[in-house]
Every structure is written in structure tokens, then in C-alpha cells.
XYZ file of C-alpha atoms in Angstrom:
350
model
C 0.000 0.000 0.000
C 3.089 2.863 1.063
C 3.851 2.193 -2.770
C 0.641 3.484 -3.927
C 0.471 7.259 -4.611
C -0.517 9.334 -1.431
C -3.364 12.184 -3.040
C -5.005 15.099 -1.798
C -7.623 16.213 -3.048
C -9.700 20.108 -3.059
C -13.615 20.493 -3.681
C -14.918 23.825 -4.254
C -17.509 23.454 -6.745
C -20.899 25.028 -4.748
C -21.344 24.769 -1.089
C -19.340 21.722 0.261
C -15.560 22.749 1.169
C -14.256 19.525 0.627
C -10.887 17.843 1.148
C -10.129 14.228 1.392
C -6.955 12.287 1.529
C -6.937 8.939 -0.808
C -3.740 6.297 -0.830
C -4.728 4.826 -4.554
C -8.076 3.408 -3.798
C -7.869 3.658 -0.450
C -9.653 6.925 1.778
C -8.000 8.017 4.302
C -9.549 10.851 4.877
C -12.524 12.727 4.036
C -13.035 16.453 5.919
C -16.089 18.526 4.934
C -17.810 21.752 5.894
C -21.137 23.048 4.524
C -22.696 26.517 3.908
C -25.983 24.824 2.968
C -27.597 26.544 6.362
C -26.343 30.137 5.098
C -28.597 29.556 1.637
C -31.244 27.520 3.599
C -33.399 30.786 4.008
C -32.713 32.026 0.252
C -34.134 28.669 -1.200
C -30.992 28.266 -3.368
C -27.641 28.496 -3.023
C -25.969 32.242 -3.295
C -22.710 31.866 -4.996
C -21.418 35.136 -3.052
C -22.054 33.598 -0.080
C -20.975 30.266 -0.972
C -17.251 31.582 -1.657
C -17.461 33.139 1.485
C -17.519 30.185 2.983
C -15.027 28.286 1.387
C -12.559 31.578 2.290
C -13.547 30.947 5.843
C -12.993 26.854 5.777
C -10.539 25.941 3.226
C -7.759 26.068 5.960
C -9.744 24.041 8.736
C -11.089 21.876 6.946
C -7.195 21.294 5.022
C -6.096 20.944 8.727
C -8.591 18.629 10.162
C -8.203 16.329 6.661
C -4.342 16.179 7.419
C -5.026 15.143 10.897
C -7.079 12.684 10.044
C -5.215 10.927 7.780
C -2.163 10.918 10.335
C 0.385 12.744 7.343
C 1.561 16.102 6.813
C 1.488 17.604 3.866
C 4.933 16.792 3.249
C 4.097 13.320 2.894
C 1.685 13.980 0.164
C 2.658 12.947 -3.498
C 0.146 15.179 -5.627
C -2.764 17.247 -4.967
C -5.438 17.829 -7.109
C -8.546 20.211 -7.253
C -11.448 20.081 -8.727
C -11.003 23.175 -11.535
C -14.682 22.951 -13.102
C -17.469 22.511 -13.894
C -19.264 25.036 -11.095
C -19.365 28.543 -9.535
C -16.765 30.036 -10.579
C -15.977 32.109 -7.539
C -16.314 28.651 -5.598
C -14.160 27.488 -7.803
C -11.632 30.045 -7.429
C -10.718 29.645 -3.819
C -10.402 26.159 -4.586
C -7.897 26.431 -7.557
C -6.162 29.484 -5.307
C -5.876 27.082 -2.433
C -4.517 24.379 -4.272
C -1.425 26.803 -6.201
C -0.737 27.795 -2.619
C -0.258 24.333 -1.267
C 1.048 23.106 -4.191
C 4.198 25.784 -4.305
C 5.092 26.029 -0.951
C 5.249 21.983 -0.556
C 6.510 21.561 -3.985
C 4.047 19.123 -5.621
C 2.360 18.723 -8.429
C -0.853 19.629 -8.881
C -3.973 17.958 -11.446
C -7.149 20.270 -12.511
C -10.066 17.814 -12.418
C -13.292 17.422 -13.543
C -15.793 17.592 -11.140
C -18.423 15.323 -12.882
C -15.533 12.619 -13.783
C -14.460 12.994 -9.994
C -17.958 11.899 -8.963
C -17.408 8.486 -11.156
C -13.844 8.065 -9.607
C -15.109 8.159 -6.055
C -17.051 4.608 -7.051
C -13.620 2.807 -6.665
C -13.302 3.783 -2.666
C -16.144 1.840 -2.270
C -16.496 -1.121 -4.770
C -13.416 -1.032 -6.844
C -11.928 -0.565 -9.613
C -14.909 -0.064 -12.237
C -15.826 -2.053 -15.302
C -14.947 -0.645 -18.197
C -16.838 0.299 -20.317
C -19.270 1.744 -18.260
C -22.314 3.964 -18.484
C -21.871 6.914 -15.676
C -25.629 8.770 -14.907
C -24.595 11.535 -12.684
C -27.431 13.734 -11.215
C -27.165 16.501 -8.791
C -28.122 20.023 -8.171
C -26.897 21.223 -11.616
C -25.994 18.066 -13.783
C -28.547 15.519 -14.826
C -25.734 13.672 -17.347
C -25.420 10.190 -18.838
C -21.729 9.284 -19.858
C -19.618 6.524 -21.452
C -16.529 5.804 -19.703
C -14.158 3.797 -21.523
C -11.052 5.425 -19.435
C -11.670 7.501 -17.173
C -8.057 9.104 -17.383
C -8.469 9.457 -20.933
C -11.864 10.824 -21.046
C -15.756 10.371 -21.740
C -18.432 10.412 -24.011
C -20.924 12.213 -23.291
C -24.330 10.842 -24.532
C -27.274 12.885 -23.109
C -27.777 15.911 -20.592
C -30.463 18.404 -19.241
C -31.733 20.804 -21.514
C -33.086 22.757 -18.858
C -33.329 21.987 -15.283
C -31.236 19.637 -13.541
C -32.598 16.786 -11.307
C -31.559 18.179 -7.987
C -32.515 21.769 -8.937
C -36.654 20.553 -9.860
C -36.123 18.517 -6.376
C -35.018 22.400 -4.439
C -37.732 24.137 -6.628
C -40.769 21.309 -6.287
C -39.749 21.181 -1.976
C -40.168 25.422 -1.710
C -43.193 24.905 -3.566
C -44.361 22.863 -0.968
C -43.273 24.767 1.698
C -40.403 21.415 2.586
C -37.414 23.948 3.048
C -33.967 23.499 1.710
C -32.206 21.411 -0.010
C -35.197 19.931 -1.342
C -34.259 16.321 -1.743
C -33.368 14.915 1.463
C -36.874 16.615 2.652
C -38.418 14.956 -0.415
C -37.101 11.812 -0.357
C -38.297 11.719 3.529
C -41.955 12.655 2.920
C -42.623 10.358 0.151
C -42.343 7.935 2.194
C -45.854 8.698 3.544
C -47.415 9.537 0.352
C -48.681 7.129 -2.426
C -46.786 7.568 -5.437
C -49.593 6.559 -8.066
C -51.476 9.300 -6.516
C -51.001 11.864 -9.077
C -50.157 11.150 -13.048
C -47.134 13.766 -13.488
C -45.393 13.979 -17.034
C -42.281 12.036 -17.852
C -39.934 14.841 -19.611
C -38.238 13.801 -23.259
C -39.744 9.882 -23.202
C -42.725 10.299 -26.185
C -41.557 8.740 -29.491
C -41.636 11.873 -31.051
C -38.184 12.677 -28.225
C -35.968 9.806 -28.833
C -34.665 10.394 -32.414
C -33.493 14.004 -31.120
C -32.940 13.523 -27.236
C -33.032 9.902 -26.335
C -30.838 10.321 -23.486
C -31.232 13.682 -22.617
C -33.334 15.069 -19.946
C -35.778 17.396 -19.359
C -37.303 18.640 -15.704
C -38.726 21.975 -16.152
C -42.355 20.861 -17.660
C -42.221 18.497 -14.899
C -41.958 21.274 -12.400
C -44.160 23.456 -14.040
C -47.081 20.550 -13.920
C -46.462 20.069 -10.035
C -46.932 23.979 -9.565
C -50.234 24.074 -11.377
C -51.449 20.985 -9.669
C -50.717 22.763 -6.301
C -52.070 26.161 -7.506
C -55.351 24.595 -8.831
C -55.972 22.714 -5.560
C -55.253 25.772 -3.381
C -57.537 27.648 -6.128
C -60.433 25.076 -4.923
C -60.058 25.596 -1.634
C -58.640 21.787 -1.296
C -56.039 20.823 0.948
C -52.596 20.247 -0.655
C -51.210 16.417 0.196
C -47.982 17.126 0.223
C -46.906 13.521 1.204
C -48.634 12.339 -2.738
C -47.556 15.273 -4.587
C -43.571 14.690 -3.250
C -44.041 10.578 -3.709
C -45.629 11.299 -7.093
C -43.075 14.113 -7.982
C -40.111 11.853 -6.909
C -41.377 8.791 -8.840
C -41.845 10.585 -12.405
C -37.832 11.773 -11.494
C -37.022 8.488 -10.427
C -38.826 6.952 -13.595
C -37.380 8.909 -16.286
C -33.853 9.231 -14.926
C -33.944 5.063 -14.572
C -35.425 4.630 -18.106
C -33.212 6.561 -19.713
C -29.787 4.847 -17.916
C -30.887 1.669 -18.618
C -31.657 2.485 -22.323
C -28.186 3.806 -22.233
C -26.610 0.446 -20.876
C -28.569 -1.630 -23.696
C -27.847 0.215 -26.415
C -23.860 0.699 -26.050
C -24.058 -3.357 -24.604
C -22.802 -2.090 -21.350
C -23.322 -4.381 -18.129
C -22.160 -1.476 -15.521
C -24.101 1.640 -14.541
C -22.630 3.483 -11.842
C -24.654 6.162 -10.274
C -23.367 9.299 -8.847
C -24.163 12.571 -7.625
C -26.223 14.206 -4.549
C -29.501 12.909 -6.160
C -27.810 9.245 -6.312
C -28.609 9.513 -2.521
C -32.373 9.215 -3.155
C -33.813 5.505 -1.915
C -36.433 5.438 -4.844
C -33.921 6.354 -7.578
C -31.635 3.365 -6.031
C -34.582 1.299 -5.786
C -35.811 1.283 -9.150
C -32.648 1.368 -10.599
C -31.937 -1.731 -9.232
C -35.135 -3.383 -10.080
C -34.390 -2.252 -13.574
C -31.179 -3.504 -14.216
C -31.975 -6.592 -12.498
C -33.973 -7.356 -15.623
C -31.299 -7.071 -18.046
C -28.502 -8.582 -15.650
C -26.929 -4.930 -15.079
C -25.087 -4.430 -12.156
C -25.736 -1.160 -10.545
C -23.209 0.404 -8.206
C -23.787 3.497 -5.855
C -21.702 4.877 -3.375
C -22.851 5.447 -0.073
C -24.782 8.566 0.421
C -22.001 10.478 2.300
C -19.465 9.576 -0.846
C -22.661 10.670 -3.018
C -22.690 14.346 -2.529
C -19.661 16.557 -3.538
C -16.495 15.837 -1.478
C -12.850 15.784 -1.782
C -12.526 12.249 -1.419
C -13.979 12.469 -4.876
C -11.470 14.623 -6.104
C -8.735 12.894 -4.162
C -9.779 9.514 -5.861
C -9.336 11.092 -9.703
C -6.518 12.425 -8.753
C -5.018 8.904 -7.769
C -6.210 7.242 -11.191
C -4.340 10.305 -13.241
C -0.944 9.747 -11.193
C -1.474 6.223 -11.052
C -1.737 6.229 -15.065
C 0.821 8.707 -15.462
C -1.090 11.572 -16.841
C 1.047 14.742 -17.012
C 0.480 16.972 -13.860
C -1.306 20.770 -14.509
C 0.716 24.005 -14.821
C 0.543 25.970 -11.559
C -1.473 28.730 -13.624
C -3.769 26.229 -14.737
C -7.799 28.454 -14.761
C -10.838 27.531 -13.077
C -13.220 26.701 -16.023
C -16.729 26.932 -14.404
C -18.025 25.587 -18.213
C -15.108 22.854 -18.046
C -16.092 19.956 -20.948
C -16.974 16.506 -19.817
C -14.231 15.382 -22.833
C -11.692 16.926 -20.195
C -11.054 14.692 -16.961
C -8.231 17.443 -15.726
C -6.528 20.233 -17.420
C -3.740 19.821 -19.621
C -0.103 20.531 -18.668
């Protein structure tokens, strides 16, 4: 194990300061600290605000990751950070941070990918992954399917949101209902008391007339939009709102479409690996069905645990460790934070 590469790695992207500590597939450390109360009463995150807060905890949390780990940062062999996609003044601390450590301790440092980091941090849990592999990665601002042949080389990128993301219709649907922020841990909880066949709720991008054009892309907005009427005509008719069968209903159509859609992915590139990833991938329906699904067709689904789920620097740590491992050239020191960084691009060339 000492002759596996010792990473660090640096999260920035939104509101989770994030730095783990990976020895090649191995964690050994995994620090965070969240603004998400700060936004709580603004319904969303506020990227001013959210770069506040990663001023205020990159060193603390850098600290308490070190600790953990038992190394200093001496004993470190690369660090990497994660250089986009994502706010860019988030971002920016992040990449700042990184230069900083990497100069005065004389290391090299990797730009990642953010969305290929969330793949990566699959192999702290189950191993190394299959490939190829099909990738659906759903958060707050990504709702992406992706082919990973390499994942230090790069992937293909087969379908996307065209409007909303997953996670953003979950933050939007939950202040419609009065649930609070973020919306899908407060969803996922009150569907549980609901009945999801309750309410008929459109399935974005699935009619015939969608697949020649967007087959695997997704679409949550209309979805939204239907739940808001729904409410609004109810409130209209002086009904009460059931806010336990709209949220079960509103988490199912998700749930359905995002499912469909990976395992129509997996079938048609005759891939027998979906990984799931992203804060969304922490939903018990979506891992559910998704399982039920590929059981059909003898996919194997893998999901990390919830914790490894949301954005992190073990995440970041992890993709760091494949790139050194595979001896992909380290960044230049003046290497940008790209908040519209390309899924092609796992890190940034040196």
C-alpha cells in the first residue's frame, strides 16, 4: 500500500468545502464543511455567499483532513482540485488554495473534472470499475449520462439536461411545498408517507416523437411546471394540498425517467455497468428502481454510499489517484478555473 500514490484532493464546486486524503483506492480521509444553512433561508444556493464560505474553511477543513489521515502535507505525493465545472468564484478559492499548497510543498498539482471525480469516487467503495461503463450523474446542476471507456483518458458524453437539472426541480418542487432546503433529502423523507400513483405527473423527453433528437437527454422543467399548477389549482379550490402524494408522485416521475433513460443507455452501447453518482444518487427510490431495472437485463448497478454521493474531496482525491497512477502529465501551476469545463476533459492539460 506505502507504494501506492498518497493524493489530496480540493472540492470547491458550490457549497461543500471539501478535502479528502486517498492512498490509490484507499480513503483516508474525508473532511467537509457546509454553507448549505447560510442559503437555507434564500431557497438556493448564493454563490457570493458560498465563496465566502469556502474563504472561511478551506484552511480548517485542510487541517482537520491532514489530521485525520495521520500525514503532513509533506508526505503527500500530488494534490489535485477540482477546476470545473461550477461557480466560478467557488471554484476560485479552490484552484487558489490548491497553487498555494502546491508551491510552498513543492508538488504537483492535477485540474479535475468535477463530474468525472464523482465516477472516480465509485472505486473507494467497490473497486476498480468495469470498463466500459455507463456513468448517470445527477445533482443540483448536472442531470448527465456518460460513457466511460477510461476515465483518465476521457468520456463520451451521450445525453444531458436541456433545462433543469434533477436536484434543482427537487429544491424548486420542496419550496413549492413549503419542505425547506435542499429539497431532496426533505423529499425523499416525505414520500415515504405519500402514495406515489397518486397523481399522473409527465415524464420529460420519453414520447416517441423525443428519442430520435434527445433519447438520453433530460428534461425537468415541464415536470416542475405541472407540479406547480397541480398545487395552484388545488389551493384555487379551496382543497387541501397532500404534500406527502404530490412529493411521492413528484419523486417517482424523477425516479422513472432518470432510470429509463440509464438503462436504455446500458442496452444500447451493450454495457453491463451503470454506476450512479451525484447528490440525487442519494435518493432511496432512484436506487430502488434502478436496481429493479437492471436486475432485468442482468446490469449491475453500483452506488456509493450517500455520504461519498454528494460533492467531497474524497472524490477529487480519488481522480486524482487514477491520473498519477496512469501517469497523466500533472497541470501548470497557472492552470484556470473553467466553471463551463467539458466533460471530454477529466483534468486540465499541462
Amino acid at each position: 500500500m506505502r507504494d501506492e500514490p498518497l493524493v489530496l484532493g480540493i472540492e470547491t464546486s458550490c457549497d461543500e468545502t471539501g478535502v479528502g486524503i486517498v492512498r490509490g483506492h484507499t480513503l483516508l480521509a474525508d473532511a467537509l464543511a457546509s454553507s448549505v444553512d447560510q442559503h437555507a433561508r434564500f431557497g438556493g444556493v448564493v454563490p457570493e455567499i458560498a465563496s465566502r464560505a469556502h474563504l472561511e474553511a478551506i484552511v480548517p477543513t485542510m487541517r482537520r483532513a491532514l489530521a485525520d489521515a495521520r500525514v503532513t502535507l509533506a508526505d503527500i505525493d500530488a494534490i489535485a482540485v477540482t477546476a470545473g465545472p461550477g461557480l466560478a468564484g467557488a471554484l476560485l478559492v479552490g484552484v487558489a488554495a490548491a497553487k498555494g499548497y502546491a508551491l510552498a510543498a513543492d508538488k504537483p498539482i492535477y485540474g479535475v473534472n468535477h463530474l468525472a471525480a464523482h465516477v472516480a469516487v465509485d472505486t473507494l467503495e467497490h473497486g476498480p470499475l468495469p470498463e466500459p461503463a455507463i456513468a448517470m450523474l445527477v445533482s443540483g446542476g448536472h442531470s448527465s449520462l456518460l460513457l466511460v471507456d477510461d476515465l483518465t483518458a476521457g468520456v463520451t458524453p451521450l445525453g444531458a439536461t436541456i433545462d433543469d437539472a434533477a436536484g434543482e426541480a427537487f429544491d424548486k418542487v420542496a419550496r413549492l411545498l413549503g419542505l425547506g432546503f435542499p429539497g431532496g433529502p426533505v423529499i425523499d423523507r416525505t414520500a415515504t408517507e405519500g402514495d406515489r400513483r397518486s397523481i399522473a405527473f409527465p415524464r420529460g423527453l420519453t414520447a416517441a416523437r423525443d428519442q430520435a433528437a434527445h433519447r438520453f437527454d433530460f428534461s425537468f422543467s415541464g415536470l416542475k411546471t405541472a407540479v406547480a399548477r397541480w398545487v395552484e389549482a388545488r389551493e384555487r379550490d379551496g382543497e387541501p394540498v397532500p404534500v406527502a402524494d404530490v412529493s411521492a408522485s413528484f419523486q417517482e416521475a424523477v425516479c422513472d425517467v432518470l432510470t429509463a433513460k440509464a438503462i436504455d443507455a446500458c442496452l444500447a452501447n451493450g454495457v453491463r455497468t451503470l454506476l450512479i453518482g451525484g447528490g440525487v444518487a442519494a435518493n432511496s427510490r432512484l436506487r430502488v428502481l434502478a436496481s429493479e431495472r437492471a436486475g432485468k437485463h442482468g446490469i449491475e448497478v453500483r452506488v456509493p454510499r450517500p455520504q461519498l454521493c454528494t460533492d467531497n474531496g474524497a472524490m477529487v482525491a480519488a481522480l486524482g489517484s487514477h491520473l498519477v497512477a496512469a501517469g497523466v502529465a500533472p497541470s501548470r501551476l497557472d492552470l484556470p478555473a473553467d466553471s463551463a469545463m467539458s466533460l471530454t476533459a477529466v483534468s486540465v492539460a499541462g
